[in-house]
Tab-separated table of N, CA and C in Angstrom:
chain	number	residue	atom	x	y	z
H	150	MET	N	4.117	10.632	31.609
H	150	MET	CA	3.621	10.392	32.856
H	150	MET	C	3.750	10.397	33.820
H	151	ALA	N	3.361	10.747	34.938
H	151	ALA	CA	3.763	11.326	36.589
H	151	ALA	C	3.871	9.805	37.006
H	152	GLY	N	5.273	9.685	38.189
H	152	GLY	CA	5.707	8.781	38.622
H	152	GLY	C	6.062	7.966	37.597
H	153	ASP	N	6.227	7.504	36.363
H	153	ASP	CA	7.114	7.339	35.488
H	153	ASP	C	8.066	7.143	35.617
H	154	ALA	N	8.812	6.069	36.422
H	154	ALA	CA	10.398	5.752	36.653
H	154	ALA	C	11.347	5.719	35.025
H	155	THR	N	10.650	5.343	34.223
H	155	THR	CA	11.503	5.212	32.549
H	155	THR	C	11.592	6.658	32.204
H	156	ALA	N	10.937	7.892	32.534
H	156	ALA	CA	10.647	9.171	31.940
H	156	ALA	C	12.084	9.523	31.143
H	157	SER	N	12.329	10.154	30.046
H	157	SER	CA	13.536	10.544	29.394
H	157	SER	C	14.086	11.659	30.193
H	158	LEU	N	15.625	11.538	30.526
H	158	LEU	CA	16.240	12.505	31.087
H	158	LEU	C	16.917	13.544	30.329
H	159	GLY	N	17.080	12.874	28.440
H	159	GLY	CA	18.018	13.880	27.691
H	159	GLY	C	17.199	14.151	26.240
H	160	LYS	N	18.104	14.021	25.768
H	160	LYS	CA	18.050	14.459	24.385
H	160	LYS	C	17.004	13.361	23.185
H	161	ARG	N	16.204	13.887	22.376
H	161	ARG	CA	15.188	13.133	22.083
H	161	ARG	C	16.312	12.730	20.299
H	162	LEU	N	16.186	11.442	20.682
H	162	LEU	CA	17.068	10.853	19.289
H	162	LEU	C	15.938	10.419	18.104
H	163	ALA	N	14.771	10.011	18.131
H	163	ALA	CA	14.036	9.995	16.789
H	163	ALA	C	12.591	9.286	17.559
H	164	ARG	N	11.692	9.782	16.630
H	164	ARG	CA	10.146	9.539	16.339
H	164	ARG	C	10.033	9.059	15.207
H	165	VAL	N	9.676	7.464	15.258
H	165	VAL	CA	9.487	6.770	13.789
H	165	VAL	C	8.322	6.630	13.710
H	166	PRO	N	7.518	6.480	13.274
H	166	PRO	CA	6.568	5.468	12.284
H	166	PRO	C	6.560	4.496	12.236
H	167	VAL	N	5.258	3.543	13.229
H	167	VAL	CA	6.112	2.051	12.697
H	167	VAL	C	4.006	1.517	12.549
H	168	GLY	N	3.564	0.536	11.296
H	168	GLY	CA	2.354	0.311	11.544
H	168	GLY	C	2.146	-1.050	11.965
H	169	VAL	N	1.116	-1.346	12.626
H	169	VAL	CA	0.843	-2.785	13.267
H	169	VAL	C	0.363	-3.433	12.044
H	170	ARG	N	1.029	-4.449	12.630
H	170	ARG	CA	0.646	-5.981	11.406
H	170	ARG	C	-0.586	-6.841	11.975
H	171	TRP	N	-0.934	-6.980	10.964
H	171	TRP	CA	-2.149	-8.625	11.192
H	171	TRP	C	-1.159	-9.172	12.376
H	172	GLY	N	-0.114	-9.762	11.773
H	172	GLY	CA	0.482	-11.153	12.400
H	172	GLY	C	0.972	-10.462	13.628
H	173	ASP	N	0.779	-9.496	14.388
H	173	ASP	CA	1.370	-8.670	15.877
H	173	ASP	C	0.281	-8.920	16.486
H	174	LEU	N	-0.651	-9.816	15.665
H	174	LEU	CA	-2.062	-9.920	16.932
H	174	LEU	C	-2.030	-11.432	17.725
H	175	ASP	N	-2.537	-11.394	19.159
H	175	ASP	CA	-2.469	-12.717	19.688
H	175	ASP	C	-3.896	-13.160	19.889
H	176	ALA	N	-4.067	-14.627	20.553
H	176	ALA	CA	-5.724	-14.912	20.435
H	176	ALA	C	-6.756	-13.803	21.069
H	177	PHE	N	-6.502	-12.938	21.594
H	177	PHE	CA	-7.309	-11.532	22.432
H	177	PHE	C	-7.164	-10.745	21.403
H	178	ASN	N	-6.619	-10.977	20.041
H	178	ASN	CA	-7.166	-10.122	19.490
H	178	ASN	C	-6.782	-8.586	19.696
H	179	HIS	N	-5.171	-8.686	20.591
H	179	HIS	CA	-4.640	-6.852	20.600
H	179	HIS	C	-3.081	-7.512	20.365
H	180	VAL	N	-2.498	-6.474	20.033
H	180	VAL	CA	-1.007	-6.660	19.771
H	180	VAL	C	-0.250	-7.339	21.108
H	181	ASN	N	0.502	-8.929	20.768
H	181	ASN	CA	0.853	-9.325	21.536
H	181	ASN	C	1.991	-8.778	22.413
H	182	ASN	N	2.398	-9.111	23.331
H	182	ASN	CA	3.258	-8.587	24.429
H	182	ASN	C	4.635	-8.300	24.341
H	183	ALA	N	5.270	-9.525	23.572
H	183	ALA	CA	6.544	-9.365	22.522
H	183	ALA	C	6.584	-8.702	21.707
H	184	ARG	N	5.272	-8.448	20.658
H	184	ARG	CA	5.697	-7.653	19.726
H	184	ARG	C	5.652	-6.460	19.835
H	185	PHE	N	5.662	-5.627	20.811
H	185	PHE	CA	6.139	-4.579	21.288
H	185	PHE	C	7.230	-4.409	21.111
H	186	LEU	N	8.201	-5.181	21.601
H	186	LEU	CA	9.561	-5.054	21.750
H	186	LEU	C	9.970	-5.229	20.704
H	187	ASP	N	9.604	-5.735	19.356
H	187	ASP	CA	9.707	-5.767	17.957
H	187	ASP	C	9.718	-4.562	17.513
H	188	LEU	N	8.418	-3.743	17.646
H	188	LEU	CA	8.072	-2.302	17.195
H	188	LEU	C	9.065	-1.384	17.847
H	189	VAL	N	9.761	-1.392	19.208
H	189	VAL	CA	10.848	-0.963	19.538
H	189	VAL	C	12.227	-1.067	18.966
H	190	GLN	N	12.737	-2.130	18.691
H	190	GLN	CA	13.809	-2.666	18.040
H	190	GLN	C	13.511	-2.182	16.888
H	191	GLU	N	12.463	-1.812	15.717
H	191	GLU	CA	12.496	-1.256	14.505
H	191	GLU	C	13.113	-0.258	14.540
H	192	ALA	N	12.477	0.339	15.756
H	192	ALA	CA	12.412	2.314	15.522
H	192	ALA	C	14.296	2.636	15.835
H	193	ARG	N	14.366	1.398	16.890
H	193	ARG	CA	16.139	1.702	16.661
H	193	ARG	C	17.200	1.588	16.094
H	194	LEU	N	16.891	0.471	15.020
H	194	LEU	CA	17.484	0.148	13.904
H	194	LEU	C	17.156	1.282	13.159
H	195	VAL	N	16.067	2.131	12.790
H	195	VAL	CA	15.725	3.169	11.836
H	195	VAL	C	17.094	3.800	12.314
H	196	TRP	N	16.202	4.363	13.778
H	196	TRP	CA	17.711	5.757	14.364
H	196	TRP	C	19.100	5.046	13.986
H	197	MET	N	19.523	4.310	14.054
H	197	MET	CA	20.600	3.737	14.043
H	197	MET	C	21.361	3.942	12.584
H	198	ALA	N	20.407	3.019	11.700
H	198	ALA	CA	21.093	3.674	10.509
H	198	ALA	C	21.297	4.979	9.923
H	199	ALA	N	20.028	5.401	10.108
H	199	ALA	CA	20.416	6.870	9.826
H	199	ALA	C	21.510	7.978	10.137
H	200	LEU	N	22.135	7.423	11.323
H	200	LEU	CA	23.527	7.797	11.807
H	200	LEU	C	24.505	8.394	11.004
H	201	ASP	N	25.157	9.354	11.665
H	201	ASP	CA	26.598	9.739	10.661
H	201	ASP	C	27.631	8.997	11.228
H	202	GLY	N	28.146	7.982	10.720
H	202	GLY	CA	28.913	7.676	10.803
H	202	GLY	C	28.778	5.637	11.141
H	203	GLU	N	29.924	5.038	11.758
H	203	GLU	CA	29.733	4.023	12.095
H	203	GLU	C	29.085	3.997	13.323
H	204	TRP	N	28.183	2.585	13.583
H	204	TRP	CA	27.649	2.455	14.931
H	204	TRP	C	27.774	1.102	14.994
H	205	MET	N	28.582	0.370	13.854
H	205	MET	CA	28.700	-0.972	14.622
H	205	MET	C	29.640	-1.588	13.329
H	206	SER	N	30.611	-2.387	13.463
H	206	SER	CA	31.296	-3.025	12.683
H	206	SER	C	31.913	-4.216	12.940
H	207	ASP	N	32.831	-5.098	12.132
H	207	ASP	CA	33.328	-5.839	12.978
H	207	ASP	C	34.296	-6.196	14.058
H	208	ALA	N	34.748	-4.597	14.504
H	208	ALA	CA	35.536	-4.573	15.573
H	208	ALA	C	34.315	-4.182	16.663
H	209	PHE	N	33.097	-3.647	16.537
H	209	PHE	CA	32.186	-3.611	17.719
H	209	PHE	C	31.151	-3.456	16.987
H	210	LYS	N	29.976	-3.840	18.206
H	210	LYS	CA	28.570	-4.287	17.874
H	210	LYS	C	27.449	-3.839	19.168
H	211	PRO	N	26.666	-3.522	19.359
H	211	PRO	CA	25.814	-3.563	20.101
H	211	PRO	C	24.866	-4.932	20.503
H	212	VAL	N	24.717	-4.978	21.738
H	212	VAL	CA	24.164	-5.658	22.277
H	212	VAL	C	23.065	-5.594	23.409
H	213	LEU	N	22.043	-6.282	23.525
H	213	LEU	CA	21.006	-5.878	24.364
H	213	LEU	C	21.332	-6.252	25.694
H	214	ALA	N	21.226	-5.709	26.518
H	214	ALA	CA	21.948	-6.114	27.688
H	214	ALA	C	20.718	-6.306	28.872
H	215	ALA	N	19.441	-4.929	28.790
H	215	ALA	CA	18.571	-4.995	29.211
H	215	ALA	C	16.997	-4.563	28.982
H	216	THR	N	15.808	-4.975	28.923
H	216	THR	CA	14.814	-4.559	28.397
H	216	THR	C	13.441	-4.593	29.669
H	217	GLN	N	12.840	-3.170	29.166
H	217	GLN	CA	11.758	-3.040	30.348
H	217	GLN	C	10.671	-2.420	29.941
H	218	MET	N	9.582	-3.082	29.787
H	218	MET	CA	8.409	-2.445	29.135
H	218	MET	C	7.249	-2.139	29.951
H	219	ASN	N	6.604	-0.990	30.094
H	219	ASN	CA	5.568	-1.240	30.595
H	219	ASN	C	4.208	-1.171	29.495
H	220	TYR	N	2.936	-2.062	29.863
H	220	TYR	CA	1.944	-2.510	28.848
H	220	TYR	C	1.095	-1.249	29.478
H	221	ARG	N	0.919	0.013	28.979
H	221	ARG	CA	-0.434	0.731	29.316
H	221	ARG	C	-1.508	1.488	29.004
H	222	ARG	N	-1.642	0.400	27.482
H	222	ARG	CA	-3.351	0.313	27.027
H	222	ARG	C	-3.135	-1.114	25.957
H	223	GLN	N	-4.178	-1.480	25.701
H	223	GLN	CA	-3.954	-2.651	24.833
H	223	GLN	C	-4.502	-1.653	23.449
H	224	LEU	N	-3.314	-2.362	22.336
H	224	LEU	CA	-3.169	-2.040	20.970
H	224	LEU	C	-3.511	-2.732	19.944
H	225	GLY	N	-4.627	-2.865	18.995
H	225	GLY	CA	-5.247	-3.430	18.560
H	225	GLY	C	-4.857	-2.991	16.838
H	226	TRP	N	-5.713	-4.126	15.870
H	226	TRP	CA	-5.168	-3.822	14.146
H	226	TRP	C	-6.401	-3.447	13.842
H	227	PRO	N	-6.784	-2.363	13.064
H	227	PRO	CA	-5.131	-1.605	12.154
H	227	PRO	C	-4.694	-0.602	13.056
H	228	ALA	N	-3.324	-0.180	13.181
H	228	ALA	CA	-3.449	0.794	13.940
H	228	ALA	C	-1.779	1.379	13.377
H	229	ASP	N	-1.480	2.595	13.484
H	229	ASP	CA	-0.190	3.378	13.032
H	229	ASP	C	0.087	3.902	14.393
H	230	VAL	N	1.404	3.966	14.878
H	230	VAL	CA	1.845	3.903	15.744
H	230	VAL	C	3.106	4.521	15.419
H	231	VAL	N	3.983	5.449	16.973
H	231	VAL	CA	4.815	6.081	16.999
H	231	VAL	C	5.487	5.706	17.678
H	232	VAL	N	7.067	5.650	17.293
H	232	VAL	CA	8.228	4.927	18.606
H	232	VAL	C	8.472	6.040	18.911
H	233	GLU	N	8.899	6.884	20.027
H	233	GLU	CA	9.395	7.857	20.407
H	233	GLU	C	10.678	7.097	21.086
H	234	LEU	N	11.998	7.731	21.036
H	234	LEU	CA	13.329	6.980	21.801
H	234	LEU	C	13.914	8.672	22.016
H	235	ASP	N	14.435	7.954	23.490
H	235	ASP	CA	15.331	9.592	24.143
H	235	ASP	C	16.078	8.964	24.799
H	236	VAL	N	17.147	10.118	25.090
H	236	VAL	CA	18.730	9.253	25.657
H	236	VAL	C	17.706	9.241	27.084
H	237	GLN	N	17.945	8.442	27.977
H	237	GLN	CA	17.671	7.766	29.408
H	237	GLN	C	19.149	8.030	29.597
H	238	ARG	N	20.475	7.898	29.489
H	238	ARG	CA	21.424	7.092	30.360
H	238	ARG	C	22.660	7.164	29.500
H	239	LEU	N	23.703	7.655	29.434
H	239	LEU	CA	24.595	7.705	28.553
H	239	LEU	C	26.048	7.322	29.234
H	240	GLY	N	26.531	6.332	29.186
H	240	GLY	CA	27.388	5.914	30.120
H	240	GLY	C	28.513	5.978	28.935
H	241	ASN	N	29.898	4.991	29.466
H	241	ASN	CA	31.215	4.796	28.951
H	241	ASN	C	31.523	3.908	27.470
H	242	SER	N	30.441	2.441	28.072
H	242	SER	CA	30.404	1.797	26.804
H	242	SER	C	28.612	1.225	26.988
H	243	SER	N	27.853	1.933	27.880
H	243	SER	CA	26.150	1.768	27.125
H	243	SER	C	25.699	2.521	27.506
H	244	LEU	N	24.651	2.553	26.488
H	244	LEU	CA	23.314	3.892	26.254
H	244	LEU	C	22.141	3.092	26.835
H	245	THR	N	21.363	3.785	27.735
H	245	THR	CA	19.872	3.778	27.886
H	245	THR	C	19.316	4.761	27.097
H	246	ILE	N	18.543	4.165	26.400
H	246	ILE	CA	17.408	5.152	25.667
H	246	ILE	C	15.824	4.162	26.637
H	247	ALA	N	15.535	5.376	26.627
H	247	ALA	CA	14.092	5.251	26.466
H	247	ALA	C	12.970	5.630	25.715
H	248	HIS	N	11.622	4.924	25.651
H	248	HIS	CA	11.081	4.817	24.473
H	248	HIS	C	9.386	4.554	24.662
H	249	ARG	N	8.593	5.637	24.072
H	249	ARG	CA	7.180	5.598	24.213
H	249	ARG	C	6.371	4.656	22.618
H	250	ILE	N	5.853	4.200	22.779
H	250	ILE	CA	4.707	3.996	21.774
H	250	ILE	C	3.733	4.269	22.278
H	251	VAL	N	3.091	5.238	21.291
H	251	VAL	CA	2.016	6.778	21.209
H	251	VAL	C	1.365	6.028	20.316
H	252	ALA	N	-0.158	6.461	19.834
H	252	ALA	CA	-0.807	6.815	18.480
H	252	ALA	C	-0.345	8.012	17.761
H	253	ALA	N	-0.211	7.323	16.451
H	253	ALA	CA	0.308	8.305	15.597
H	253	ALA	C	-0.516	9.742	15.948
H	254	GLY	N	-1.434	9.962	15.855
H	254	GLY	CA	-1.803	11.412	15.514
H	254	GLY	C	-2.138	11.709	17.256
H	255	ASP	N	-1.697	10.949	18.074
H	255	ASP	CA	-1.955	11.691	19.347
H	255	ASP	C	-1.053	11.345	20.381
H	256	ASP	N	-0.197	11.997	20.502
H	256	ASP	CA	1.416	11.930	21.679
H	256	ASP	C	0.856	11.157	23.139
H	257	ALA	N	-0.797	12.186	23.227
H	257	ALA	CA	-1.523	11.826	25.000
H	257	ALA	C	-1.794	10.028	24.909
H	258	THR	N	-2.120	9.171	23.812
H	258	THR	CA	-2.454	7.902	23.852
H	258	THR	C	-1.012	7.045	24.214
H	259	VAL	N	-0.897	6.587	24.721
H	259	VAL	CA	0.351	5.589	25.008
H	259	VAL	C	0.253	3.989	25.385
H	260	TYR	N	0.638	3.519	24.436
H	260	TYR	CA	0.062	2.070	24.678
H	260	TYR	C	1.109	1.212	25.263
H	261	ALA	N	2.392	1.965	25.548
H	261	ALA	CA	3.342	1.207	26.219
H	261	ALA	C	4.967	2.399	26.544
H	262	ASP	N	5.871	2.072	27.155
H	262	ASP	CA	6.803	2.871	27.680
H	262	ASP	C	7.971	1.795	28.328
H	263	GLY	N	8.856	2.574	28.164
H	263	GLY	CA	10.157	1.199	29.270
H	263	GLY	C	11.234	2.032	28.919
H	264	HIS	N	12.253	1.419	28.526
H	264	HIS	CA	13.622	1.620	28.544
H	264	HIS	C	14.269	0.115	28.145
H	265	VAL	N	15.737	0.873	27.254
H	265	VAL	CA	16.374	-0.500	26.943
H	265	VAL	C	17.647	-0.128	26.838
H	266	VAL	N	19.003	-1.280	27.446
H	266	VAL	CA	20.286	-0.722	27.533
H	266	VAL	C	21.068	-1.384	26.582
H	267	LEU	N	21.675	-1.031	25.931
H	267	LEU	CA	22.333	-1.389	25.005
H	267	LEU	C	24.015	-1.095	24.961
H	268	VAL	N	24.627	-2.330	25.020
H	268	VAL	CA	25.884	-2.354	25.478
H	268	VAL	C	27.156	-2.180	24.157
H	269	TRP	N	27.872	-1.930	23.459
H	269	TRP	CA	29.080	-2.100	22.614
H	269	TRP	C	29.817	-2.904	23.211
H	270	ILE	N	30.217	-4.051	22.555
H	270	ILE	CA	31.044	-4.585	22.888
H	270	ILE	C	32.323	-5.720	21.435
H	271	ASP	N	33.174	-5.961	22.387
H	271	ASP	CA	34.334	-6.426	20.811
H	271	ASP	C	33.829	-8.003	20.352
H	272	PRO	N	33.235	-8.327	19.506
H	272	PRO	CA	32.755	-9.369	19.139
H	272	PRO	C	33.226	-10.940	19.447
H	273	ALA	N	34.921	-10.101	19.006
H	273	ALA	CA	35.655	-11.251	19.575
H	273	ALA	C	35.820	-11.900	21.401
H	274	SER	N	35.880	-11.030	22.048
H	274	SER	CA	36.117	-11.366	23.360
H	274	SER	C	35.089	-11.330	24.130
H	275	GLY	N	33.853	-10.213	23.617
H	275	GLY	CA	32.846	-10.413	24.404
H	275	GLY	C	33.135	-9.050	25.253
H	276	ARG	N	33.940	-8.520	25.312
H	276	ARG	CA	33.968	-7.630	26.519
H	276	ARG	C	34.070	-6.182	26.294
H	277	SER	N	33.209	-5.359	26.796
H	277	SER	CA	32.835	-3.775	26.423
H	277	SER	C	33.849	-3.063	26.044
H	278	LEU	N	33.390	-1.831	25.230
H	278	LEU	CA	34.008	-1.005	24.138
H	278	LEU	C	33.618	0.083	24.945
H	279	PRO	N	34.485	1.027	24.794
H	279	PRO	CA	33.848	2.563	24.744
H	279	PRO	C	32.891	2.602	23.239
H	280	LEU	N	31.562	3.358	23.816
H	280	LEU	CA	30.658	3.851	22.355
H	280	LEU	C	31.517	4.514	21.247
H	281	PRO	N	30.856	3.655	20.479
H	281	PRO	CA	31.303	4.616	19.539
H	281	PRO	C	31.145	5.768	19.159
H	282	PRO	N	32.109	6.622	18.379
H	282	PRO	CA	31.822	8.515	18.013
H	282	PRO	C	30.522	8.697	17.823
H	283	ALA	N	30.411	7.709	16.660
H	283	ALA	CA	28.654	8.101	15.739
H	283	ALA	C	27.503	8.169	16.854
H	284	ILE	N	27.720	7.125	18.079
H	284	ILE	CA	26.737	7.640	18.955
H	284	ILE	C	26.754	8.390	19.918
H	285	ARG	N	27.588	8.434	20.285
H	285	ARG	CA	28.319	9.437	21.296
H	285	ARG	C	27.967	10.774	20.488
H	286	ARG	N	27.918	10.828	19.519
H	286	ARG	CA	27.763	12.531	18.855
H	286	ARG	C	26.047	12.526	18.459
H	287	ALA	N	25.704	11.543	18.350
H	287	ALA	CA	24.122	11.380	17.799
H	287	ALA	C	23.510	11.758	19.716
H	288	CYS	N	23.992	11.049	20.542
H	288	CYS	CA	23.434	11.497	21.836
H	288	CYS	C	23.964	12.645	22.395
H	289	GLY	N	24.504	13.092	22.266
H	289	GLY	CA	25.547	14.341	23.189
H	289	GLY	C	24.573	15.517	22.936
């Protein structure tokens, strides 16, 4: 989108098809704003689960440090969407992933876009750690 501050700057990580569920709807009969975050989370976990190598262990885990979502159009049920994930920024201990939720058969129909920031931490201390090699390889 023109003027979109969340535009992807890097590598495409994944395109994950996700179905909208009846339970995602709110009183206005469209997908509740909070459920958009669930769609993005589902896509992120599908991507990470398919990585070659450990992205999480007892010694290092990702935590969500920030989220940003632009709601572009209403999304109803039934619907099939695709969540696109791209590298926006690769830091030492953090990864910013740009996301777009688009219609399954029409990438020009954008329901939402934005980004999330993941930080890898030591669960015992809560301090940040360098990105796991599997994440760095997948994003490089």
